Amino acid sequence: MEPLFNIAGMLTAGSSLTAGMIYLLTGLQKDGEKVELIFGILSLSLFVYLMLPPVGFTVVDKAPYSNAIILKRVFIYAYYILLPWYIGLYSGYRKKNVSLAIGILLAINYCQMAFASMDSMKPVWLLVALIADTMILIYGIIAARWQIKNSEKSAGRWLMAAMIIYGSLLIPALINNLGDNFFAKWIGSKIFFPFHLHLLAFIVIMSIRLRERTSEKFRLEKELYSTDHRWSLLVRNMRLLLLELDNSGNLRRLNPYAISALAIENESDFLNKNWFDHFVPKSEIP
């Protein structure tokens, strides 16, 4: 079974690397969105966690933990801390206090793991982790329901599906933790029961949704450009005098036909000049 779990771990790493690079680069572009950037960082955090030695998900060990394990776990905690921020950005249901509370709990949990010299802290460590995991799950479900009700139903359903699958796959991981590595001992493996399945499921589901969202955005931008281009051609070629004036009556813009009809030789000489002073007889000005 262990080779199978290692393969699953590598698939998780590959998926997280692919999603991370795509959305990190997309988010860093000039027209990129913050939600894509956060998702890219979140995915890359999982990839780095899986790749740092010992490769794969954390091996079964006991406190005090080695420096390698402590460093490695920085990135999985970063994943969980970023998760509620991503949910808030994606759904529009932002509760900064909730995200901050989850972040503080996870920071406390990490310090307990990193600096506890004995297993006496394990019950408290597990309790704090359980509270943080439960808060993330509940927050995600509430955010998805809010999004379905108030904004984008399709996007909200994707988030709801991701959180339900995330929660379903998280349960075995919690049982294993609370049961002193129950599943790991049951299957006779030296590595943890593959907890990363819920992390993988969330990344895959939301990657598909973000890809559809990006494709839809590009399609709408293309349609908008096409519409603007056709309208621009129409305006330039129609025999209709079109002017744009500001609130003071100064000329801001005019179409080619207006330039020809008004016998304007140099357009720049008339821009920002008062229309009524130059083209309207004083007798016609009220």
Coordinates of C-alpha atoms in Angstrom, one line a residue:
M1 CA 0.0 0.0 0.0
E2 CA 2.9 2.4 0.7
P3 CA 3.9 2.7 -3.0
L4 CA 0.3 3.5 -3.8
F5 CA 0.2 6.3 -1.2
N6 CA 3.6 7.6 -2.5
I7 CA 2.1 7.8 -6.0
A8 CA -1.0 9.6 -4.7
G9 CA 1.4 12.0 -2.9
M10 CA 3.3 12.7 -6.2
L11 CA 0.0 13.3 -8.0
T12 CA -1.0 15.8 -5.3
A13 CA 2.4 17.5 -5.7
G14 CA 2.1 17.6 -9.5
S15 CA -1.4 19.0 -9.3
S16 CA -0.5 21.6 -6.7
L17 CA 2.6 22.7 -8.7
T18 CA 0.6 23.0 -12.0
A19 CA -2.2 25.0 -10.4
G20 CA 0.2 27.1 -8.3
M21 CA 2.4 28.2 -11.3
I22 CA -0.6 28.9 -13.6
Y23 CA -2.5 31.0 -11.1
L24 CA 0.5 32.7 -9.5
L25 CA 1.6 34.0 -12.9
T26 CA -2.0 34.9 -13.8
G27 CA -2.5 36.8 -10.6
L28 CA 0.8 38.7 -11.1
Q29 CA -0.3 39.9 -14.5
K30 CA -1.4 43.5 -15.0
D31 CA -5.1 42.5 -15.3
G32 CA -4.7 39.6 -12.8
E33 CA -7.0 39.2 -9.8
K34 CA -6.0 38.8 -6.1
V35 CA -8.1 35.7 -5.8
E36 CA -5.9 34.0 -8.5
L37 CA -2.7 35.1 -6.8
I38 CA -3.8 33.8 -3.4
F39 CA -4.8 30.5 -4.9
G40 CA -1.5 30.2 -6.7
I41 CA 0.5 30.8 -3.4
L42 CA -1.8 28.4 -1.6
S43 CA -1.2 25.6 -4.1
L44 CA 2.6 26.2 -4.2
S45 CA 2.7 26.0 -0.4
L46 CA 1.3 22.5 -0.6
F47 CA 3.8 21.6 -3.3
V48 CA 6.8 22.8 -1.3
Y49 CA 5.5 21.0 1.8
L50 CA 5.3 17.7 -0.1
M51 CA 8.7 18.1 -1.7
L52 CA 10.7 19.1 1.3
P53 CA 12.5 16.2 3.1
P54 CA 11.2 13.8 4.3
V55 CA 9.4 13.8 0.9
G56 CA 5.6 13.2 1.0
F57 CA 3.2 13.7 3.8
T58 CA 4.7 13.9 7.3
V59 CA 6.0 10.6 8.5
V60 CA 4.7 9.2 11.8
D61 CA 7.0 10.5 14.6
K62 CA 6.7 11.9 18.1
A63 CA 7.8 15.1 19.8
P64 CA 10.3 16.6 20.0
Y65 CA 10.2 17.0 16.2
S66 CA 13.3 17.4 14.1
N67 CA 14.2 20.8 12.5
A68 CA 13.4 19.3 9.1
I69 CA 9.8 18.5 10.2
I70 CA 9.3 21.9 11.8
L71 CA 10.5 23.7 8.7
K72 CA 8.4 21.4 6.4
R73 CA 5.2 22.1 8.4
V74 CA 5.6 25.9 7.9
F75 CA 4.2 25.4 4.4
I76 CA 1.2 23.2 5.3
Y77 CA 0.2 25.7 8.0
A78 CA 0.6 28.5 5.4
Y79 CA -1.9 26.5 3.2
Y80 CA -4.5 26.4 6.0
I81 CA -4.0 30.0 6.9
L82 CA -4.5 31.2 3.3
L83 CA -7.5 29.0 2.8
P84 CA -10.1 31.2 4.6
W85 CA -8.7 34.3 2.9
Y86 CA -9.1 32.6 -0.5
I87 CA -12.6 31.6 0.4
G88 CA -13.5 35.2 1.3
L89 CA -12.0 36.6 -1.9
Y90 CA -13.6 34.0 -4.1
S91 CA -17.1 34.2 -2.7
G92 CA -17.2 37.8 -1.7
Y93 CA -18.3 36.8 1.8
R94 CA -15.4 38.4 3.6
K95 CA -15.2 38.0 7.4
K96 CA -11.7 39.3 8.3
N97 CA -12.2 38.5 12.0
V98 CA -12.9 34.9 11.2
S99 CA -9.9 34.6 9.0
L100 CA -7.8 36.3 11.6
A101 CA -9.1 34.0 14.4
I102 CA -8.3 30.9 12.3
G103 CA -4.8 32.3 11.5
I104 CA -4.1 32.9 15.2
L105 CA -5.3 29.4 16.2
L106 CA -3.1 27.9 13.5
A107 CA -0.1 30.0 14.6
I108 CA -0.7 28.8 18.2
N109 CA -1.0 25.2 17.0
Y110 CA 2.3 25.5 15.0
C111 CA 4.1 26.8 18.1
Q112 CA 2.7 24.0 20.2
M113 CA 4.0 21.5 17.6
A114 CA 7.4 23.2 17.1
F115 CA 8.3 23.9 20.7
A116 CA 6.7 21.1 22.8
S117 CA 9.4 18.8 24.0
M118 CA 7.0 16.1 25.2
D119 CA 3.8 14.4 24.0
S120 CA 2.0 16.0 27.0
M121 CA 0.9 18.8 24.8
K122 CA -0.6 16.5 22.1
P123 CA -4.3 16.6 23.4
V124 CA -4.2 20.4 23.4
W125 CA -2.5 20.5 20.0
L126 CA -5.1 18.2 18.6
L127 CA -8.0 20.2 20.1
V128 CA -6.7 23.5 18.7
A129 CA -6.2 21.8 15.2
L130 CA -9.7 20.4 15.4
I131 CA -11.2 23.8 16.2
A132 CA -9.3 25.5 13.4
D133 CA -10.2 22.8 10.8
T134 CA -13.9 22.9 11.8
M135 CA -13.9 26.8 11.6
I136 CA -12.5 26.6 8.0
L137 CA -15.1 24.0 7.0
I138 CA -18.0 25.9 8.5
Y139 CA -16.8 29.3 7.1
G140 CA -16.4 27.7 3.6
I141 CA -19.9 26.3 3.6
I142 CA -21.5 29.5 4.9
A143 CA -19.6 31.5 2.3
A144 CA -20.8 29.1 -0.5
R145 CA -24.4 29.4 0.7
W146 CA -24.1 33.2 0.8
Q147 CA -22.6 33.3 -2.7
I148 CA -25.4 31.0 -4.1
K149 CA -28.1 33.3 -2.6
N150 CA -26.6 36.7 -3.2
S151 CA -24.3 36.7 -6.2
E152 CA -23.1 33.9 -8.6
K153 CA -25.1 30.7 -8.1
S154 CA -22.8 28.6 -10.4
A155 CA -19.6 29.8 -8.6
G156 CA -21.2 29.2 -5.2
R157 CA -22.2 25.6 -6.1
W158 CA -18.6 24.9 -7.1
L159 CA -17.3 26.2 -3.8
M160 CA -20.0 24.2 -1.9
A161 CA -19.0 21.0 -3.7
A162 CA -15.4 21.7 -2.9
M163 CA -16.1 22.2 0.8
I164 CA -18.4 19.2 1.1
I165 CA -15.7 16.9 -0.5
Y166 CA -13.0 18.6 1.5
G167 CA -15.0 18.0 4.7
S168 CA -15.8 14.4 3.8
L169 CA -12.1 13.6 3.1
L170 CA -11.0 15.5 6.2
I171 CA -12.9 13.2 8.6
P172 CA -10.6 10.2 8.2
A173 CA -7.6 12.5 8.8
L174 CA -9.2 13.8 12.1
I175 CA -10.1 10.3 13.2
N176 CA -6.5 9.2 12.6
N177 CA -5.1 12.1 14.6
L178 CA -7.5 11.7 17.5
G179 CA -7.0 7.9 17.4
D180 CA -3.2 8.1 17.8
N181 CA -2.5 7.3 14.1
F182 CA -5.3 4.7 14.0
F183 CA -5.4 4.4 10.2
A184 CA -1.6 4.4 9.8
K185 CA -1.2 1.5 12.2
W186 CA -4.2 -0.3 10.7
I187 CA -2.7 -0.4 7.2
G188 CA 0.8 -1.0 8.6
S189 CA 2.4 2.0 6.9
K190 CA 5.2 4.2 8.2
I191 CA 3.6 7.2 6.7
F192 CA 0.4 9.0 7.6
F193 CA -2.9 7.9 6.2
P194 CA -3.1 10.0 3.0
F195 CA -4.6 13.1 4.5
H196 CA -3.6 15.1 1.4
L197 CA -6.7 13.8 -0.5
H198 CA -8.9 16.6 0.9
L199 CA -6.2 19.2 0.0
L200 CA -5.9 17.7 -3.5
A201 CA -9.7 17.6 -4.0
F202 CA -10.0 21.3 -3.1
I203 CA -7.2 22.3 -5.4
V204 CA -8.5 20.3 -8.4
I205 CA -12.1 21.4 -8.0
M206 CA -11.3 25.1 -7.6
S207 CA -8.7 25.0 -10.4
I208 CA -11.3 23.8 -12.8
R209 CA -13.7 26.5 -11.6
L210 CA -11.1 29.3 -11.9
R211 CA -10.1 28.0 -15.3
E212 CA -13.8 28.3 -16.5
R213 CA -13.9 31.8 -14.8
T214 CA -10.8 32.9 -16.7
S215 CA -12.1 31.6 -20.0
E216 CA -15.4 33.4 -19.5
K217 CA -13.6 36.6 -18.6
F218 CA -11.5 36.4 -21.8
R219 CA -14.6 35.6 -23.9
L220 CA -16.4 38.7 -22.5
E221 CA -13.3 40.9 -23.0
K222 CA -13.1 39.7 -26.6
E223 CA -16.8 40.4 -27.2
L224 CA -16.4 43.8 -25.6
Y225 CA -13.4 44.6 -27.8
S226 CA -15.3 43.5 -30.9
T227 CA -18.3 45.7 -30.0
D228 CA -16.1 48.7 -29.3
H229 CA -14.3 48.2 -32.5
R230 CA -17.5 48.0 -34.6
W231 CA -18.9 51.1 -32.8
S232 CA -15.6 53.0 -33.4
L233 CA -15.8 52.2 -37.1
L234 CA -19.4 53.3 -37.3
V235 CA -18.7 56.6 -35.5
R236 CA -15.7 57.4 -37.7
N237 CA -17.6 56.8 -40.9
M238 CA -21.0 58.1 -40.2
R239 CA -22.0 61.5 -41.6
L240 CA -23.0 62.9 -38.3
L241 CA -21.4 65.7 -36.3
L242 CA -20.5 64.3 -32.9
L243 CA -18.9 66.4 -30.2
E244 CA -17.9 65.9 -26.6
L245 CA -17.9 68.9 -24.3
D246 CA -17.1 69.1 -20.6
N247 CA -19.2 70.9 -18.1
S248 CA -17.7 74.3 -19.0
G249 CA -18.4 73.9 -22.7
N250 CA -14.8 73.1 -23.6
L251 CA -14.3 70.8 -26.6
R252 CA -12.9 67.4 -25.6
R253 CA -13.4 65.3 -28.6
L254 CA -15.0 65.3 -32.1
N255 CA -15.4 62.7 -34.8
P256 CA -13.7 62.9 -38.3
Y257 CA -16.9 64.1 -40.0
A258 CA -17.1 67.0 -37.6
I259 CA -13.5 68.0 -38.3
S260 CA -14.3 68.0 -42.0
A261 CA -17.7 69.8 -41.7
L262 CA -16.3 72.6 -39.5
A263 CA -13.2 73.0 -41.8
I264 CA -10.8 72.4 -38.9
E265 CA -7.3 72.1 -40.2
N266 CA -5.5 71.3 -36.9
E267 CA -7.6 69.5 -34.4
S268 CA -5.3 70.2 -31.5
D269 CA -5.8 73.9 -31.9
F270 CA -9.4 73.6 -31.0
L271 CA -9.3 70.9 -28.3
N272 CA -9.9 72.3 -24.8
K273 CA -11.2 75.5 -26.4
N274 CA -14.7 76.8 -25.5
W275 CA -17.2 75.6 -28.2
F276 CA -19.6 78.5 -27.7
D277 CA -16.9 81.1 -28.1
H278 CA -15.6 79.7 -31.4
F279 CA -18.5 78.1 -33.2
V280 CA -21.7 79.6 -31.8
P281 CA -22.8 83.2 -32.7
K282 CA -23.2 85.3 -29.7
S283 CA -26.7 86.2 -30.7
E284 CA -27.7 82.5 -30.4
I285 CA -26.2 82.2 -26.9
P286 CA -29.0 82.7 -24.3

